[in-house]
Amino acid sequence: MARINENFLKLKAGYLFPEIARRVNAFSDAEPEKATRVIRCGIGDVTEPLPLAARTAMKEAVDELGERESFRGYGPEQGYEFLRKAVAENAYPGLGVDADEIFVSDGSKCDTGNILDIFGGGQKIAITDPVYPVYVDTNVMAGNTGESDESGQFAGLIYLPCTAENDFTPALPEEKVDLIYLCYPNNPTGTVATGEQLQKWVDYARANDAVILYDAAYEAYVQDAELPRSIYEIEGARECAIEFRSFSKNGGFTGIRCAFIVIPKELTGSTADGERVTLHGLWARRHSTKFNGVSYPVQRAAEALFSVEGKNQIRKLVEHYMGNAALLKEACEKCGLAVYGGEHSPYVWVRCPEGMDSWGMFDRMLQEAQVVVTPGAGFGAAGEGFFRISAFNSRENVKEVCARIAKVLG
Ligand code: MLT
């Protein structure tokens, strides 16, 4: 008899975004006329065309594969050196990140889930709430939690509430934890962390022998040069942090798939007997066993994003989405709603009108405005009472969404 991993049965609903898609499809079946008006501001999926620099590099790489002399088969699992070097030089200038500490992958969603392979069970894991659901769900699948309660919180995880009252800035855990998930600019609340705030986390992690899993997938949206874009800008972070980055939200690679993890060589974890082992070595073993690398044309396209043209094209994309975020924020504020985020992030986090819960708000926006948003409760119990609007869309659609918000909520 093939036994299943029963941890999966602890996951009550489907994964958030497919669940939203399911509800939108049900609405479309029931209301086919209204369905033609639907504008999707739910999942943070890019809409604007792929930067020219990336397309050109990808086409050239495909042509190289069409010639016997320049054909390539399997590439290095960790990623081609040309890309790892481009990342080290351009994403981490002066931060001492070596090309060898970079592992290229097919996405941060996979990386943030897969990283649990190298950590043992029975750890104390701190997770902000609300949070990108992958962190929670993959811990449930790995058996790191008990069952969930009525609010959806899983026994065994240490939740760090991020509320309007604490400016969506989680307090340090009161107890000693081993793993800490942080994401800045934050998905879903759109908040950013200052260097001083991150220094507290790094100091805590070093004092408690904990590892920070730092998701910086939205770093390109930081608008203030004083704010950190990488955890490695913080003193001591190389001893306690793994960073996740992606080409999805800056270069528009959500459909192309390319990302990377940085694991400093000096970062270690411990065996039950107290022996120190490098996490870099463990991840290299895991990555080369379970992954065969990102395709050559995609890695060439990612490399091209670091060219002068590529950087300019990314800047324009980010400006476009940030312009959308500003419009969405303004439209909600004009309706008297409390609005957060949207200044260093493509996400606008909005408090639901009085007396409405977040799935209720999702339904109302879909039924009355034909706009898909993400209910805050989908990101965790502390997200109840909020909804998230994604700024990833065309300007035309965003202007239309703003007009519909004014009509329905104004
Ligand atoms: C989101 O909408 O939260 C993100 O797009 C999901 C993702 O990047 O996987």
CSV table of C-alpha atoms and ligand atoms in Angstrom, one decimal:
chain,number,residue,atom,x,y,z
A,1,MET,CA,0.0,0.0,0.0
A,2,ALA,CA,1.4,3.4,-1.0
A,3,ARG,CA,1.1,5.6,2.1
A,4,ILE,CA,0.6,9.3,1.5
A,5,ASN,CA,2.2,12.2,3.2
A,6,GLU,CA,-0.7,13.0,5.6
A,7,ASN,CA,0.6,16.4,6.4
A,8,PHE,CA,-1.0,17.5,3.1
A,9,LEU,CA,-4.4,16.7,4.7
A,10,LYS,CA,-3.8,19.5,7.2
A,11,LEU,CA,-4.1,22.0,4.4
A,12,LYS,CA,-7.7,22.9,4.5
A,13,ALA,CA,-8.3,25.0,1.4
A,14,GLY,CA,-6.5,24.9,-1.9
A,15,TYR,CA,-3.4,27.1,-2.5
A,16,LEU,CA,-4.6,30.7,-2.4
A,17,PHE,CA,-4.2,31.8,-6.0
A,18,PRO,CA,-5.7,28.7,-7.7
A,19,GLU,CA,-8.6,29.0,-5.2
A,20,ILE,CA,-9.2,32.6,-6.3
A,21,ALA,CA,-9.0,31.5,-10.0
A,22,ARG,CA,-11.6,28.8,-9.2
A,23,ARG,CA,-14.0,31.4,-7.7
A,24,VAL,CA,-13.5,33.7,-10.6
A,25,ASN,CA,-14.2,30.9,-13.1
A,26,ALA,CA,-17.4,30.0,-11.1
A,27,PHE,CA,-18.4,33.7,-11.3
A,28,SER,CA,-17.7,33.7,-15.1
A,29,ASP,CA,-19.8,30.6,-15.6
A,30,ALA,CA,-22.7,32.1,-13.7
A,31,GLU,CA,-22.4,35.6,-15.2
A,32,PRO,CA,-21.0,35.3,-18.7
A,33,GLU,CA,-21.8,38.8,-19.6
A,34,LYS,CA,-20.2,40.4,-16.6
A,35,ALA,CA,-17.2,38.0,-17.0
A,36,THR,CA,-16.1,39.9,-20.1
A,37,ARG,CA,-15.4,42.9,-17.9
A,38,VAL,CA,-13.3,41.2,-15.3
A,39,ILE,CA,-9.9,42.8,-14.6
A,40,ARG,CA,-7.4,40.8,-12.6
A,41,CYS,CA,-5.6,42.6,-9.8
A,42,GLY,CA,-5.3,39.4,-7.7
A,43,ILE,CA,-2.1,37.4,-8.2
A,44,GLY,CA,1.0,39.6,-8.7
A,45,ASP,CA,1.6,38.5,-12.3
A,46,VAL,CA,3.3,41.0,-14.6
A,47,THR,CA,1.5,42.2,-17.7
A,48,GLU,CA,4.0,44.3,-19.7
A,49,PRO,CA,6.1,42.9,-22.5
A,50,LEU,CA,9.4,41.3,-21.8
A,51,PRO,CA,12.4,43.8,-22.0
A,52,LEU,CA,14.0,43.9,-25.4
A,53,ALA,CA,17.4,43.2,-24.0
A,54,ALA,CA,16.2,39.9,-22.6
A,55,ARG,CA,14.4,38.9,-25.8
A,56,THR,CA,17.4,39.7,-28.0
A,57,ALA,CA,19.7,37.7,-25.7
A,58,MET,CA,17.3,34.8,-25.6
A,59,LYS,CA,16.9,34.7,-29.4
A,60,GLU,CA,20.7,34.7,-29.9
A,61,ALA,CA,21.1,31.9,-27.4
A,62,VAL,CA,18.5,29.8,-29.2
A,63,ASP,CA,20.4,30.4,-32.4
A,64,GLU,CA,23.6,29.2,-30.7
A,65,LEU,CA,21.9,26.0,-29.8
A,66,GLY,CA,21.0,25.6,-33.5
A,67,GLU,CA,24.6,25.2,-34.5
A,68,ARG,CA,26.7,22.0,-33.8
A,69,GLU,CA,29.7,24.1,-32.7
A,70,SER,CA,27.8,26.2,-30.1
A,71,PHE,CA,25.2,23.6,-29.1
A,72,ARG,CA,25.0,23.0,-25.3
A,73,GLY,CA,23.3,20.2,-23.4
A,74,TYR,CA,23.0,20.1,-19.6
A,75,GLY,CA,24.4,23.2,-18.0
A,76,PRO,CA,25.9,23.5,-14.5
A,77,GLU,CA,23.1,22.8,-11.9
A,78,GLN,CA,24.1,25.9,-9.9
A,79,GLY,CA,23.8,28.1,-13.0
A,80,TYR,CA,26.2,29.3,-15.7
A,81,GLU,CA,29.1,31.2,-14.4
A,82,PHE,CA,28.3,34.2,-16.7
A,83,LEU,CA,25.0,34.7,-14.9
A,84,ARG,CA,26.3,34.1,-11.4
A,85,LYS,CA,29.1,36.6,-12.0
A,86,ALA,CA,26.7,39.2,-13.4
A,87,VAL,CA,24.5,38.7,-10.3
A,88,ALA,CA,27.4,39.1,-7.9
A,89,GLU,CA,28.7,42.2,-9.6
A,90,ASN,CA,25.4,44.0,-10.3
A,91,ALA,CA,23.0,42.9,-7.6
A,92,TYR,CA,25.6,42.9,-4.7
A,93,PRO,CA,28.3,45.5,-5.6
A,94,GLY,CA,30.6,45.9,-2.7
A,95,LEU,CA,28.8,43.5,-0.5
A,96,GLY,CA,31.3,40.6,-0.7
A,97,VAL,CA,28.9,38.2,-2.4
A,98,ASP,CA,30.9,35.7,-4.4
A,99,ALA,CA,29.6,34.2,-7.7
A,100,ASP,CA,30.1,30.8,-6.1
A,101,GLU,CA,27.6,31.7,-3.4
A,102,ILE,CA,24.8,32.1,-5.9
A,103,PHE,CA,22.5,29.3,-7.0
A,104,VAL,CA,20.3,30.0,-10.1
A,105,SER,CA,16.9,28.4,-10.1
A,106,ASP,CA,13.5,28.5,-11.8
A,107,GLY,CA,11.8,30.7,-9.2
A,108,SER,CA,11.6,32.1,-5.7
A,109,LYS,CA,8.4,30.3,-5.0
A,110,CYS,CA,10.2,27.0,-5.5
A,111,ASP,CA,13.3,28.1,-3.7
A,112,THR,CA,11.5,29.4,-0.6
A,113,GLY,CA,9.6,26.0,-0.4
A,114,ASN,CA,12.6,23.8,-1.3
A,115,ILE,CA,15.0,25.3,1.2
A,116,LEU,CA,13.3,23.3,3.9
A,117,ASP,CA,15.0,20.2,2.5
A,118,ILE,CA,18.2,21.2,4.2
A,119,PHE,CA,16.7,21.9,7.6
A,120,GLY,CA,15.7,19.3,10.1
A,121,GLY,CA,12.4,18.8,11.9
A,122,GLY,CA,11.5,20.0,15.3
A,123,GLN,CA,12.6,23.5,14.8
A,124,LYS,CA,11.0,26.7,16.1
A,125,ILE,CA,9.9,28.6,13.0
A,126,ALA,CA,8.8,32.2,13.1
A,127,ILE,CA,6.6,33.5,10.3
A,128,THR,CA,5.1,37.0,9.9
A,129,ASP,CA,1.3,37.2,9.6
A,130,PRO,CA,0.0,38.0,7.0
A,131,VAL,CA,2.6,36.3,4.8
A,132,TYR,CA,3.2,34.8,1.4
A,133,PRO,CA,1.4,31.5,1.8
A,134,VAL,CA,4.2,29.4,0.4
A,135,TYR,CA,6.2,29.7,3.6
A,136,VAL,CA,3.4,28.3,5.7
A,137,ASP,CA,2.1,25.7,3.4
A,138,THR,CA,5.5,24.2,2.7
A,139,ASN,CA,6.2,23.9,6.4
A,140,VAL,CA,2.9,22.1,6.8
A,141,MET,CA,3.8,19.7,4.0
A,142,ALA,CA,7.2,19.1,5.5
A,143,GLY,CA,5.6,18.1,8.8
A,144,ASN,CA,6.8,21.1,10.8
A,145,THR,CA,3.4,22.0,12.1
A,146,GLY,CA,0.4,20.5,13.9
A,147,GLU,CA,-3.2,21.1,12.8
A,148,SER,CA,-4.7,24.5,12.1
A,149,ASP,CA,-7.2,26.2,14.3
A,150,GLU,CA,-10.3,28.1,13.3
A,151,SER,CA,-8.4,31.2,12.3
A,152,GLY,CA,-6.2,29.0,10.0
A,153,GLN,CA,-3.1,29.2,12.2
A,154,PHE,CA,-1.1,26.0,12.4
A,155,ALA,CA,0.1,24.7,15.8
A,156,GLY,CA,3.8,24.7,16.1
A,157,LEU,CA,4.5,27.8,14.1
A,158,ILE,CA,5.3,31.1,15.8
A,159,TYR,CA,3.3,33.8,14.2
A,160,LEU,CA,4.5,37.4,14.3
A,161,PRO,CA,1.5,39.6,13.8
A,162,CYS,CA,1.9,42.6,11.4
A,163,THR,CA,-1.0,45.0,12.0
A,164,ALA,CA,-1.8,48.6,11.3
A,165,GLU,CA,-1.2,49.2,15.0
A,166,ASN,CA,2.4,48.1,14.8
A,167,ASP,CA,2.9,49.7,11.3
A,168,PHE,CA,3.0,46.1,9.9
A,169,THR,CA,6.4,45.8,11.5
A,170,PRO,CA,6.7,42.5,13.4
A,171,ALA,CA,8.2,42.5,16.9
A,172,LEU,CA,11.1,40.2,17.6
A,173,PRO,CA,9.9,36.8,18.8
A,174,GLU,CA,9.6,36.5,22.6
A,175,GLU,CA,11.1,33.0,22.6
A,176,LYS,CA,14.2,31.6,20.9
A,177,VAL,CA,13.5,30.5,17.4
A,178,ASP,CA,15.6,28.7,14.8
A,179,LEU,CA,14.3,29.8,11.5
A,180,ILE,CA,12.8,33.2,10.6
A,181,TYR,CA,11.0,34.1,7.4
A,182,LEU,CA,11.2,37.8,6.4
A,183,CYS,CA,10.1,39.4,3.1
A,184,TYR,CA,10.9,43.0,2.2
A,185,PRO,CA,9.4,44.9,0.4
A,186,ASN,CA,6.7,42.9,2.0
A,187,ASN,CA,4.2,40.7,0.2
A,188,PRO,CA,1.3,41.3,1.0
A,189,THR,CA,1.4,44.5,3.0
A,190,GLY,CA,3.7,46.5,0.8
A,191,THR,CA,5.8,47.8,3.7
A,192,VAL,CA,9.6,48.1,3.7
A,193,ALA,CA,12.1,47.6,6.5
A,194,THR,CA,14.7,50.2,7.4
A,195,GLY,CA,18.4,49.2,7.9
A,196,GLU,CA,17.9,49.7,11.7
A,197,GLN,CA,14.9,47.3,11.8
A,198,LEU,CA,16.8,44.7,9.8
A,199,GLN,CA,19.9,45.1,12.0
A,200,LYS,CA,17.6,44.1,15.0
A,201,TRP,CA,16.7,40.9,13.2
A,202,VAL,CA,20.3,40.1,12.3
A,203,ASP,CA,21.4,40.8,15.9
A,204,TYR,CA,18.6,38.6,17.1
A,205,ALA,CA,19.5,35.8,14.7
A,206,ARG,CA,23.2,35.9,15.6
A,207,ALA,CA,22.4,35.9,19.3
A,208,ASN,CA,20.0,33.0,19.0
A,209,ASP,CA,21.9,30.9,16.4
A,210,ALA,CA,18.9,31.3,14.1
A,211,VAL,CA,18.8,31.5,10.3
A,212,ILE,CA,16.9,34.3,8.5
A,213,LEU,CA,15.2,33.3,5.2
A,214,TYR,CA,15.1,36.7,3.5
A,215,ASP,CA,12.8,37.0,0.5
A,216,ALA,CA,13.8,40.1,-1.5
A,217,ALA,CA,11.8,39.3,-4.7
A,218,TYR,CA,10.4,42.8,-4.8
A,219,GLU,CA,13.7,44.7,-4.1
A,220,ALA,CA,13.5,46.6,-7.4
A,221,TYR,CA,10.5,48.5,-6.1
A,222,VAL,CA,12.4,50.2,-3.3
A,223,GLN,CA,12.3,53.9,-4.2
A,224,ASP,CA,14.5,55.3,-1.5
A,225,ALA,CA,18.3,54.8,-1.8
A,226,GLU,CA,18.6,54.9,2.0
A,227,LEU,CA,16.5,51.7,2.4
A,228,PRO,CA,18.2,48.4,2.2
A,229,ARG,CA,17.6,46.2,-0.9
A,230,SER,CA,19.6,43.3,0.4
A,231,ILE,CA,19.9,41.7,3.8
A,232,TYR,CA,23.7,41.7,3.1
A,233,GLU,CA,23.8,45.4,3.5
A,234,ILE,CA,23.3,44.7,7.2
A,235,GLU,CA,26.3,44.0,9.4
A,236,GLY,CA,26.6,40.4,10.4
A,237,ALA,CA,24.0,39.1,7.9
A,238,ARG,CA,26.4,36.8,6.1
A,239,GLU,CA,26.6,34.7,9.2
A,240,CYS,CA,22.8,34.3,9.6
A,241,ALA,CA,20.9,34.9,6.4
A,242,ILE,CA,20.0,33.3,3.1
A,243,GLU,CA,18.6,35.7,0.5
A,244,PHE,CA,16.0,34.8,-2.2
A,245,ARG,CA,15.8,36.9,-5.4
A,246,SER,CA,13.9,36.7,-8.6
A,247,PHE,CA,13.8,38.1,-12.1
A,248,SER,CA,10.0,37.7,-12.1
A,249,LYS,CA,8.9,41.1,-10.8
A,250,ASN,CA,11.7,43.3,-12.1
A,251,GLY,CA,12.4,41.7,-15.6
A,252,GLY,CA,8.9,40.4,-16.1
A,253,PHE,CA,10.0,36.8,-16.0
A,254,THR,CA,7.0,35.2,-14.3
A,255,GLY,CA,6.4,33.1,-17.4
A,256,ILE,CA,10.1,32.7,-18.3
A,257,ARG,CA,11.2,31.5,-14.9
A,258,CYS,CA,14.5,32.5,-13.4
A,259,ALA,CA,15.6,33.3,-9.9
A,260,PHE,CA,18.5,32.8,-7.5
A,261,ILE,CA,19.4,32.1,-3.9
A,262,VAL,CA,22.5,33.5,-2.1
A,263,ILE,CA,24.0,31.3,0.6
A,264,PRO,CA,27.2,32.7,2.1
A,265,LYS,CA,29.9,30.2,2.6
A,266,GLU,CA,30.4,31.0,6.3
A,267,LEU,CA,26.7,30.3,7.1
A,268,THR,CA,26.3,27.1,9.1
A,269,GLY,CA,23.6,25.1,10.8
A,270,SER,CA,24.0,22.5,13.5
A,271,THR,CA,23.5,18.7,13.8
A,272,ALA,CA,21.8,17.3,16.8
A,273,ASP,CA,25.2,16.7,18.3
A,274,GLY,CA,26.3,20.3,17.8
A,275,GLU,CA,28.5,19.8,14.8
A,276,ARG,CA,28.5,22.8,12.5
A,277,VAL,CA,27.8,22.2,8.8
A,278,THR,CA,27.8,24.7,6.0
A,279,LEU,CA,24.4,25.4,4.5
A,280,HIS,CA,26.0,26.2,1.2
A,281,GLY,CA,27.4,22.6,1.0
A,282,LEU,CA,24.0,21.1,1.9
A,283,TRP,CA,22.1,23.2,-0.7
A,284,ALA,CA,24.7,22.5,-3.4
A,285,ARG,CA,24.1,18.8,-2.7
A,286,ARG,CA,20.4,19.2,-2.8
A,287,HIS,CA,20.3,21.5,-5.9
A,288,SER,CA,22.6,19.2,-7.9
A,289,THR,CA,20.5,16.1,-7.0
A,290,LYS,CA,17.0,17.5,-7.5
A,291,PHE,CA,17.6,20.2,-10.2
A,292,ASN,CA,19.2,20.2,-13.6
A,293,GLY,CA,19.6,23.9,-14.1
A,294,VAL,CA,17.7,26.7,-15.8
A,295,SER,CA,17.8,26.6,-19.6
A,296,TYR,CA,20.6,28.3,-21.4
A,297,PRO,CA,18.5,30.9,-23.3
A,298,VAL,CA,16.7,31.9,-20.1
A,299,GLN,CA,20.0,32.4,-18.3
A,300,ARG,CA,21.3,34.5,-21.2
A,301,ALA,CA,18.1,36.6,-21.0
A,302,ALA,CA,18.6,37.0,-17.2
A,303,GLU,CA,22.2,38.1,-17.8
A,304,ALA,CA,21.0,40.7,-20.3
A,305,LEU,CA,18.9,42.3,-17.7
A,306,PHE,CA,22.1,43.5,-16.1
A,307,SER,CA,23.3,45.3,-19.3
A,308,VAL,CA,22.9,49.1,-19.5
A,309,GLU,CA,19.9,48.6,-21.8
A,310,GLY,CA,18.4,45.9,-19.6
A,311,LYS,CA,18.7,48.0,-16.5
A,312,ASN,CA,17.0,50.9,-18.3
A,313,GLN,CA,14.2,48.7,-19.5
A,314,ILE,CA,13.7,47.3,-15.9
A,315,ARG,CA,13.6,50.9,-14.6
A,316,LYS,CA,10.8,51.7,-17.0
A,317,LEU,CA,8.8,48.6,-16.1
A,318,VAL,CA,9.2,49.4,-12.4
A,319,GLU,CA,8.2,53.1,-13.0
A,320,HIS,CA,5.1,51.9,-14.9
A,321,TYR,CA,3.9,49.5,-12.1
A,322,MET,CA,4.7,52.1,-9.4
A,323,GLY,CA,2.7,54.6,-11.3
A,324,ASN,CA,-0.2,52.1,-11.2
A,325,ALA,CA,0.3,51.6,-7.5
A,326,ALA,CA,0.1,55.4,-6.9
A,327,LEU,CA,-3.2,55.6,-8.8
A,328,LEU,CA,-4.8,52.6,-7.0
A,329,LYS,CA,-3.7,54.0,-3.6
A,330,GLU,CA,-5.2,57.4,-4.4
A,331,ALA,CA,-8.4,55.9,-5.7
A,332,CYS,CA,-8.9,53.9,-2.4
A,333,GLU,CA,-7.9,56.9,-0.3
A,334,LYS,CA,-10.5,59.0,-2.0
A,335,CYS,CA,-13.1,56.5,-0.9
A,336,GLY,CA,-12.1,57.1,2.7
A,337,LEU,CA,-10.4,53.7,3.0
A,338,ALA,CA,-7.2,53.2,5.0
A,339,VAL,CA,-4.4,52.3,2.5
A,340,TYR,CA,-0.9,51.0,3.1
A,341,GLY,CA,2.0,50.0,0.9
A,342,GLY,CA,2.2,50.9,-2.7
A,343,GLU,CA,5.2,53.3,-2.2
A,344,HIS,CA,8.0,50.8,-2.4
A,345,SER,CA,6.0,47.9,-3.6
A,346,PRO,CA,3.6,46.9,-6.4
A,347,TYR,CA,1.0,45.9,-3.8
A,348,VAL,CA,-1.6,48.2,-2.2
A,349,TRP,CA,-2.9,46.9,1.1
A,350,VAL,CA,-6.4,48.2,2.0
A,351,ARG,CA,-8.5,48.0,5.1
A,352,CYS,CA,-12.0,46.7,4.2
A,353,PRO,CA,-14.9,49.1,4.7
A,354,GLU,CA,-16.5,48.8,8.2
A,355,GLY,CA,-18.4,45.5,8.8
A,356,MET,CA,-16.9,43.7,5.8
A,357,ASP,CA,-14.5,40.7,6.0
A,358,SER,CA,-11.8,40.1,3.4
A,359,TRP,CA,-13.5,37.3,1.4
A,360,GLY,CA,-16.7,39.4,1.6
A,361,MET,CA,-14.8,42.2,0.0
A,362,PHE,CA,-13.3,39.8,-2.6
A,363,ASP,CA,-16.9,38.8,-3.5
A,364,ARG,CA,-18.2,42.4,-3.5
A,365,MET,CA,-15.4,43.6,-5.8
A,366,LEU,CA,-16.0,40.7,-8.2
A,367,GLN,CA,-19.8,41.0,-8.2
A,368,GLU,CA,-20.1,44.7,-8.3
A,369,ALA,CA,-16.9,46.0,-10.0
A,370,GLN,CA,-15.7,42.8,-11.8
A,371,VAL,CA,-12.3,43.5,-10.3
A,372,VAL,CA,-10.3,40.6,-8.8
A,373,VAL,CA,-8.4,41.4,-5.6
A,374,THR,CA,-6.8,39.1,-3.1
A,375,PRO,CA,-8.5,38.7,0.3
A,376,GLY,CA,-6.2,39.5,3.2
A,377,ALA,CA,-7.3,36.4,5.1
A,378,GLY,CA,-5.7,34.3,2.4
A,379,PHE,CA,-2.3,35.5,3.7
A,380,GLY,CA,-3.0,34.6,7.3
A,381,ALA,CA,-5.3,35.3,10.2
A,382,ALA,CA,-3.8,38.8,10.7
A,383,GLY,CA,-4.8,39.7,7.1
A,384,GLU,CA,-8.4,39.5,8.0
A,385,GLY,CA,-10.1,42.8,7.4
A,386,PHE,CA,-7.8,43.8,4.5
A,387,PHE,CA,-7.6,43.2,0.8
A,388,ARG,CA,-4.6,43.5,-1.5
A,389,ILE,CA,-4.7,45.1,-5.0
A,390,SER,CA,-1.9,44.2,-7.3
A,391,ALA,CA,-0.5,47.1,-9.5
A,392,PHE,CA,0.7,44.6,-12.1
A,393,ASN,CA,-1.5,45.7,-15.0
A,394,SER,CA,-1.7,48.0,-18.0
A,395,ARG,CA,-2.3,51.7,-17.3
A,396,GLU,CA,-5.6,51.5,-19.1
A,397,ASN,CA,-6.9,48.7,-16.9
A,398,VAL,CA,-5.7,50.4,-13.7
A,399,LYS,CA,-7.5,53.6,-14.6
A,400,GLU,CA,-10.6,51.6,-15.2
A,401,VAL,CA,-10.2,49.8,-11.9
A,402,CYS,CA,-9.8,53.2,-10.2
A,403,ALA,CA,-13.1,54.4,-11.8
A,404,ARG,CA,-14.9,51.2,-10.7
A,405,ILE,CA,-13.5,51.5,-7.1
A,406,ALA,CA,-14.9,55.1,-7.0
A,407,LYS,CA,-18.3,53.9,-8.3
A,408,VAL,CA,-18.6,50.9,-6.0
A,409,LEU,CA,-16.8,52.1,-2.8
A,410,GLY,CA,-17.0,55.9,-3.1
B,1,MLT,C1,1.6,37.0,-5.3
B,1,MLT,O1,0.6,37.4,-5.9
B,1,MLT,O2,1.6,37.1,-4.0
B,1,MLT,C2,2.7,36.5,-6.0
B,1,MLT,O3,2.6,36.8,-7.3
B,1,MLT,C3,2.7,35.1,-6.0
B,1,MLT,C4,4.0,34.6,-6.5
B,1,MLT,O4,4.9,35.3,-6.8
B,1,MLT,O5,4.2,33.4,-6.4
